[in-house]
Short mmCIF file of C-alpha atoms in Angstrom, two decimals:
data_model
loop_
_atom_site.label_atom_id
_atom_site.label_comp_id
_atom_site.label_asym_id
_atom_site.label_seq_id
_atom_site.Cartn_x
_atom_site.Cartn_y
_atom_site.Cartn_z
CA UNK I 471 -115.76 99.07 13.61
CA UNK I 472 -119.13 97.87 14.93
CA UNK I 473 -118.91 98.02 18.73
CA UNK I 474 -121.40 95.18 19.22
CA UNK I 475 -119.32 92.90 16.97
CA UNK I 476 -116.17 93.83 18.88
CA UNK I 477 -117.80 93.12 22.27
CA UNK I 478 -119.14 89.80 20.98
CA UNK I 479 -115.66 88.82 19.78
CA UNK I 480 -114.16 89.55 23.21
CA UNK I 481 -116.96 87.62 24.90
CA UNK I 482 -116.31 84.58 22.70
CA UNK I 483 -112.60 84.75 23.47
CA UNK I 484 -113.39 84.75 27.19
CA UNK I 485 -115.71 81.78 26.86
CA UNK I 486 -113.13 79.89 24.80
CA UNK I 487 -110.44 80.58 27.39
CA UNK I 488 -112.66 79.28 30.20
CA UNK I 489 -112.90 75.94 28.38
CA UNK I 490 -109.11 75.77 27.94
CA UNK I 491 -107.77 76.51 31.39
CA UNK I 492 -107.79 80.32 31.18
CA UNK I 493 -105.83 80.51 27.94
CA UNK I 494 -106.16 80.85 24.18
CA UNK I 495 -103.64 80.27 21.44
CA UNK I 496 -102.25 82.97 19.17
CA UNK I 497 -104.00 81.29 16.25
CA UNK I 498 -107.36 81.38 18.05
CA UNK I 499 -106.84 85.05 18.88
CA UNK I 500 -106.01 85.96 15.31
CA UNK I 501 -108.93 83.94 13.94
CA UNK I 502 -111.42 85.55 16.35
CA UNK I 503 -110.24 89.09 15.64
CA UNK I 504 -109.56 88.74 11.92
CA UNK I 505 -113.03 89.99 11.00
CA UNK I 506 -112.51 93.21 13.00
CA UNK I 507 -109.61 94.66 10.97
CA UNK I 508 -107.87 96.03 14.07
CA UNK I 509 -104.80 98.24 13.90
CA UNK I 510 -101.72 97.69 16.08
CA UNK I 511 -102.95 99.94 18.89
CA UNK I 512 -106.37 98.27 18.99
CA UNK I 513 -104.78 94.82 19.12
CA UNK I 514 -102.68 96.05 22.02
CA UNK I 515 -105.85 97.04 23.84
CA UNK I 516 -107.29 93.56 23.24
CA UNK I 517 -104.17 91.97 24.73
CA UNK I 518 -104.50 94.24 27.77
CA UNK I 519 -108.15 93.22 28.10
CA UNK I 520 -107.14 89.55 28.07
CA UNK I 521 -104.49 90.21 30.70
CA UNK I 522 -106.98 92.04 32.93
CA UNK I 523 -109.40 89.13 32.48
CA UNK I 524 -106.70 86.69 33.67
CA UNK I 525 -106.47 85.04 30.26
CA UNK I 526 -103.10 83.91 28.94
CA UNK I 527 -102.06 83.70 25.30
CA UNK I 528 -100.30 80.40 24.42
CA UNK I 529 -99.85 79.67 28.11
CA UNK I 530 -102.42 79.77 30.90
CA UNK I 531 -102.52 82.73 33.24
CA UNK I 532 -102.56 81.87 36.91
CA UNK I 533 -105.72 83.42 38.40
CA UNK I 534 -104.58 82.33 41.86
CA UNK I 535 -102.10 85.21 41.75
CA UNK I 536 -105.04 87.63 41.93
CA UNK I 537 -106.81 85.95 44.86
CA UNK I 538 -105.83 87.71 48.09
CA UNK I 539 -107.12 88.66 51.52
CA UNK I 540 -110.65 87.57 52.38
CA UNK I 541 -111.04 85.85 49.01
CA UNK I 542 -107.91 83.77 49.61
CA UNK I 543 -109.10 82.71 53.05
CA UNK I 544 -112.46 81.59 51.70
CA UNK I 545 -110.93 79.85 48.69
CA UNK I 546 -108.56 77.77 50.83
CA UNK I 547 -111.43 76.59 53.04
CA UNK I 548 -113.74 75.87 50.09
CA UNK I 549 -111.10 73.91 48.18
CA UNK I 550 -110.48 71.84 51.29
CA UNK I 551 -114.20 71.00 51.34
CA UNK I 552 -114.10 70.00 47.67
CA UNK I 553 -111.20 67.65 48.35
CA UNK I 554 -113.52 65.65 50.57
CA UNK I 555 -115.76 64.87 47.59
CA UNK I 556 -115.10 61.76 45.49
CA UNK I 557 -112.88 62.57 42.48
CA UNK I 558 -114.54 62.51 39.07
CA UNK I 559 -112.34 61.42 36.13
CA UNK I 560 -113.02 63.13 32.81
CA UNK I 561 -114.45 59.95 31.34
CA UNK I 562 -116.90 59.67 34.19
CA UNK I 563 -117.96 63.30 33.76
CA UNK I 564 -118.71 62.69 30.07
CA UNK I 565 -120.75 59.61 30.97
CA UNK I 566 -122.71 61.62 33.52
CA UNK I 567 -123.38 64.33 30.98
CA UNK I 568 -124.67 61.84 28.43
CA UNK I 569 -126.90 60.23 31.05
CA UNK I 570 -128.29 63.61 32.11
CA UNK I 571 -128.88 64.56 28.47
CA UNK I 572 -130.87 61.34 28.12
CA UNK I 573 -133.11 62.42 30.98
CA UNK I 574 -131.67 60.30 33.80
CA UNK I 575 -132.36 62.45 36.86
CA UNK I 576 -130.55 60.21 39.34
CA UNK I 577 -127.13 61.29 38.03
CA UNK I 578 -127.68 65.03 38.47
CA UNK I 579 -126.32 65.23 42.00
CA UNK I 580 -123.06 63.55 41.04
CA UNK I 581 -122.85 65.64 37.87
CA UNK I 582 -123.21 68.89 39.82
CA UNK I 583 -120.43 67.76 42.16
CA UNK I 584 -118.23 67.01 39.16
CA UNK I 585 -118.57 70.61 37.95
CA UNK I 586 -117.97 72.34 41.30
CA UNK I 587 -114.20 72.71 40.74
CA UNK I 588 -114.86 74.28 37.33
CA UNK I 589 -117.16 76.84 38.97
CA UNK I 590 -114.23 77.80 41.20
CA UNK I 591 -111.88 78.14 38.21
CA UNK I 592 -114.37 80.39 36.41
CA UNK I 593 -115.00 82.48 39.52
CA UNK I 594 -111.28 83.24 39.82
CA UNK I 595 -111.49 85.02 36.45
CA UNK I 596 -113.80 87.62 37.99
CA UNK I 597 -111.90 88.32 41.21
CA UNK I 598 -111.31 92.03 41.82
CA UNK I 599 -114.42 93.26 40.00
CA UNK I 600 -116.38 94.32 43.07
CA UNK I 601 -117.87 90.99 44.15
CA UNK I 602 -116.43 88.61 46.75
CA UNK I 603 -115.17 85.27 45.47
CA UNK I 604 -117.57 83.54 47.86
CA UNK I 605 -120.54 85.26 46.21
CA UNK I 606 -119.24 84.51 42.71
CA UNK I 607 -118.91 80.82 43.53
CA UNK I 608 -122.33 80.80 45.17
CA UNK I 609 -123.92 82.38 42.10
CA UNK I 610 -122.09 79.95 39.83
CA UNK I 611 -123.28 76.97 41.86
CA UNK I 612 -126.88 78.18 41.70
CA UNK I 613 -126.59 78.59 37.93
CA UNK I 614 -125.05 75.12 37.68
CA UNK I 615 -127.96 73.52 39.52
CA UNK I 616 -130.57 75.26 37.37
CA UNK I 617 -128.79 74.24 34.15
CA UNK I 618 -129.31 70.53 34.70
CA UNK I 619 -132.80 70.62 33.17
CA UNK I 620 -131.41 72.23 29.99
CA UNK I 621 -128.91 69.52 29.05
CA UNK I 622 -131.38 67.58 26.91
CA UNK I 623 -131.25 70.31 24.27
CA UNK I 624 -127.54 69.70 23.59
CA UNK I 625 -126.31 67.34 20.88
CA UNK I 626 -123.06 66.16 22.52
CA UNK I 627 -121.32 66.04 25.88
CA UNK I 628 -118.82 68.62 24.65
CA UNK I 629 -121.61 71.03 23.68
CA UNK I 630 -123.30 70.46 27.03
CA UNK I 631 -120.09 71.21 28.94
CA UNK I 632 -119.52 74.35 26.87
CA UNK I 633 -123.08 75.51 27.53
CA UNK I 634 -122.63 74.97 31.27
CA UNK I 635 -119.42 77.03 31.31
CA UNK I 636 -121.01 79.85 29.30
CA UNK I 637 -124.07 80.05 31.53
CA UNK I 638 -121.99 80.03 34.71
CA UNK I 639 -119.92 82.90 33.32
CA UNK I 640 -123.07 84.78 32.36
CA UNK I 641 -124.49 84.37 35.87
CA UNK I 642 -121.32 85.75 37.44
CA UNK I 643 -121.13 88.66 34.99
CA UNK I 644 -124.75 89.57 35.71
CA UNK I 645 -124.01 89.49 39.44
CA UNK I 646 -121.10 91.87 38.94
CA UNK I 647 -123.26 94.21 36.83
CA UNK I 648 -126.02 94.20 39.44
CA UNK I 649 -123.51 94.91 42.18
CA UNK I 650 -121.96 97.77 40.20
CA UNK I 651 -125.42 99.23 39.51
CA UNK I 652 -126.30 99.07 43.20
CA UNK I 653 -122.96 100.62 44.13
CA UNK I 654 -123.57 103.42 41.65
CA UNK I 655 -127.03 104.08 43.06
CA UNK I 656 -125.63 104.17 46.60
CA UNK I 657 -122.92 106.61 45.59
CA UNK I 658 -125.55 108.83 43.95
CA UNK I 659 -127.69 108.78 47.10
CA UNK I 660 -124.71 109.65 49.28
CA UNK I 661 -123.75 112.48 46.94
CA UNK I 662 -127.26 113.90 47.11
CA UNK I 663 -127.36 113.50 50.91
CA UNK I 664 -124.10 115.43 51.24
CA UNK I 665 -125.46 118.16 48.97
CA UNK I 666 -128.65 118.39 51.04
CA UNK I 667 -126.63 118.55 54.27
CA UNK I 668 -124.38 121.28 52.90
CA UNK I 669 -127.27 123.45 51.71
CA UNK I 670 -129.37 122.83 54.83
CA UNK I 671 -126.52 123.77 57.17
CA UNK I 672 -125.70 126.93 55.22
CA UNK I 673 -129.36 128.03 55.16
CA UNK I 674 -129.84 127.23 58.84
CA UNK I 675 -126.82 129.35 59.77
CA UNK I 676 -128.17 132.18 57.67
CA UNK I 677 -131.70 132.03 59.13
CA UNK I 678 -130.60 131.10 62.67
CA UNK I 679 -133.18 128.33 62.87
CA UNK I 680 -134.05 124.91 61.52
CA UNK I 681 -135.09 124.90 57.89
CA UNK I 682 -138.06 123.21 56.24
CA UNK I 683 -138.08 120.56 53.54
CA UNK I 684 -139.55 123.09 51.14
CA UNK I 685 -136.73 125.55 51.80
CA UNK I 686 -134.12 122.84 51.26
CA UNK I 687 -135.93 121.83 48.07
CA UNK I 688 -135.63 125.36 46.75
CA UNK I 689 -131.92 125.43 47.59
CA UNK I 690 -131.02 122.05 46.09
CA UNK I 691 -133.46 121.65 43.23
CA UNK I 692 -134.59 118.27 44.59
CA UNK I 693 -138.29 117.71 45.20
CA UNK I 694 -139.62 117.52 48.76
CA UNK I 695 -140.47 113.83 48.20
CA UNK I 696 -136.98 113.08 46.91
CA UNK I 697 -135.36 114.80 49.89
CA UNK I 698 -137.65 112.90 52.24
CA UNK I 699 -136.73 109.58 50.62
CA UNK I 700 -133.00 110.34 50.84
CA UNK I 701 -133.35 111.35 54.49
CA UNK I 702 -135.23 108.12 55.16
CA UNK I 703 -132.52 106.01 53.49
CA UNK I 704 -129.75 107.79 55.41
CA UNK I 705 -131.57 107.53 58.74
CA UNK I 706 -132.87 111.10 59.15
CA UNK I 707 -129.46 112.33 60.29
CA UNK I 708 -129.71 115.99 59.17
CA UNK I 709 -130.74 117.68 62.43
CA UNK I 710 -131.03 121.22 61.03
CA UNK I 711 -134.04 120.21 58.92
CA UNK I 712 -137.38 120.60 60.65
CA UNK I 713 -139.34 117.46 59.85
#
C-alpha cells in the first residue's frame, strides 16, 4: 500500500468530517478507503485514528468531551464573546460568500464573523496535540482573515466554504507540527546539556579543578562551538567549566 495515498485518504476523511459536524457516514468511509484494499486489522487502525481525531462514524463525536482545564476555561470565555455577535443564518452566510466571491470587500468583516464559530469547532478537533486551544483558534482566525482574498477563485459558495475549512485545518496542523518540532529541538538541547554537565562534573572531580571547553569537547564529542551555544541557551549554568 502506497503510504502517501493512505495519508491522503485519511486527510480527506478529516476534511469531510469537518464539513459535517465532526462525523462521516459508513458509506463515505468505505468509499474513501475502497481504493486502499485494507485488511481487517488496517481498517481497525483507521477507526482508531478517526476516534483519536474526534471524528464519529454515523453519529458526530463530541469534541467538547476532550476540552479540559485551561482550554475549557478559555473556551467558555471565548464562546461567551461570540454570543455577543449578531447571529448569522446559513442563508445569510451563503449570500455573504457569493458577495465576497464577486469582489465586494464591504462584506468581508461580517463574513469573517460568520465563520468564527466554525473556527472554534475545527480547533476542538486538535485539542490535546501539544498546542493550547487559544493558540489554535488564534491561528485559525488569522488563516480565515487571509483567505478572504482567495474566494474569487471558487465556483460556488459550497466550494468556497469547503476551501475555508480546509485551509483553517491546514493552518492549525502546521502550527502543531511547528510546535512539535520546537519541542523536539528543546528536548535535544536539554539532553545535550545534561550530557555536558555529567561529563564536565566527572572530569572536574578527577582533575580537582575547573575544566576547559576543549576538554569537555573531547569527553562529549561535541564541538567547542556547539558546547558554547548550548551553554548560552541554558544560561551558562555549568560552573565547573572554565569559560
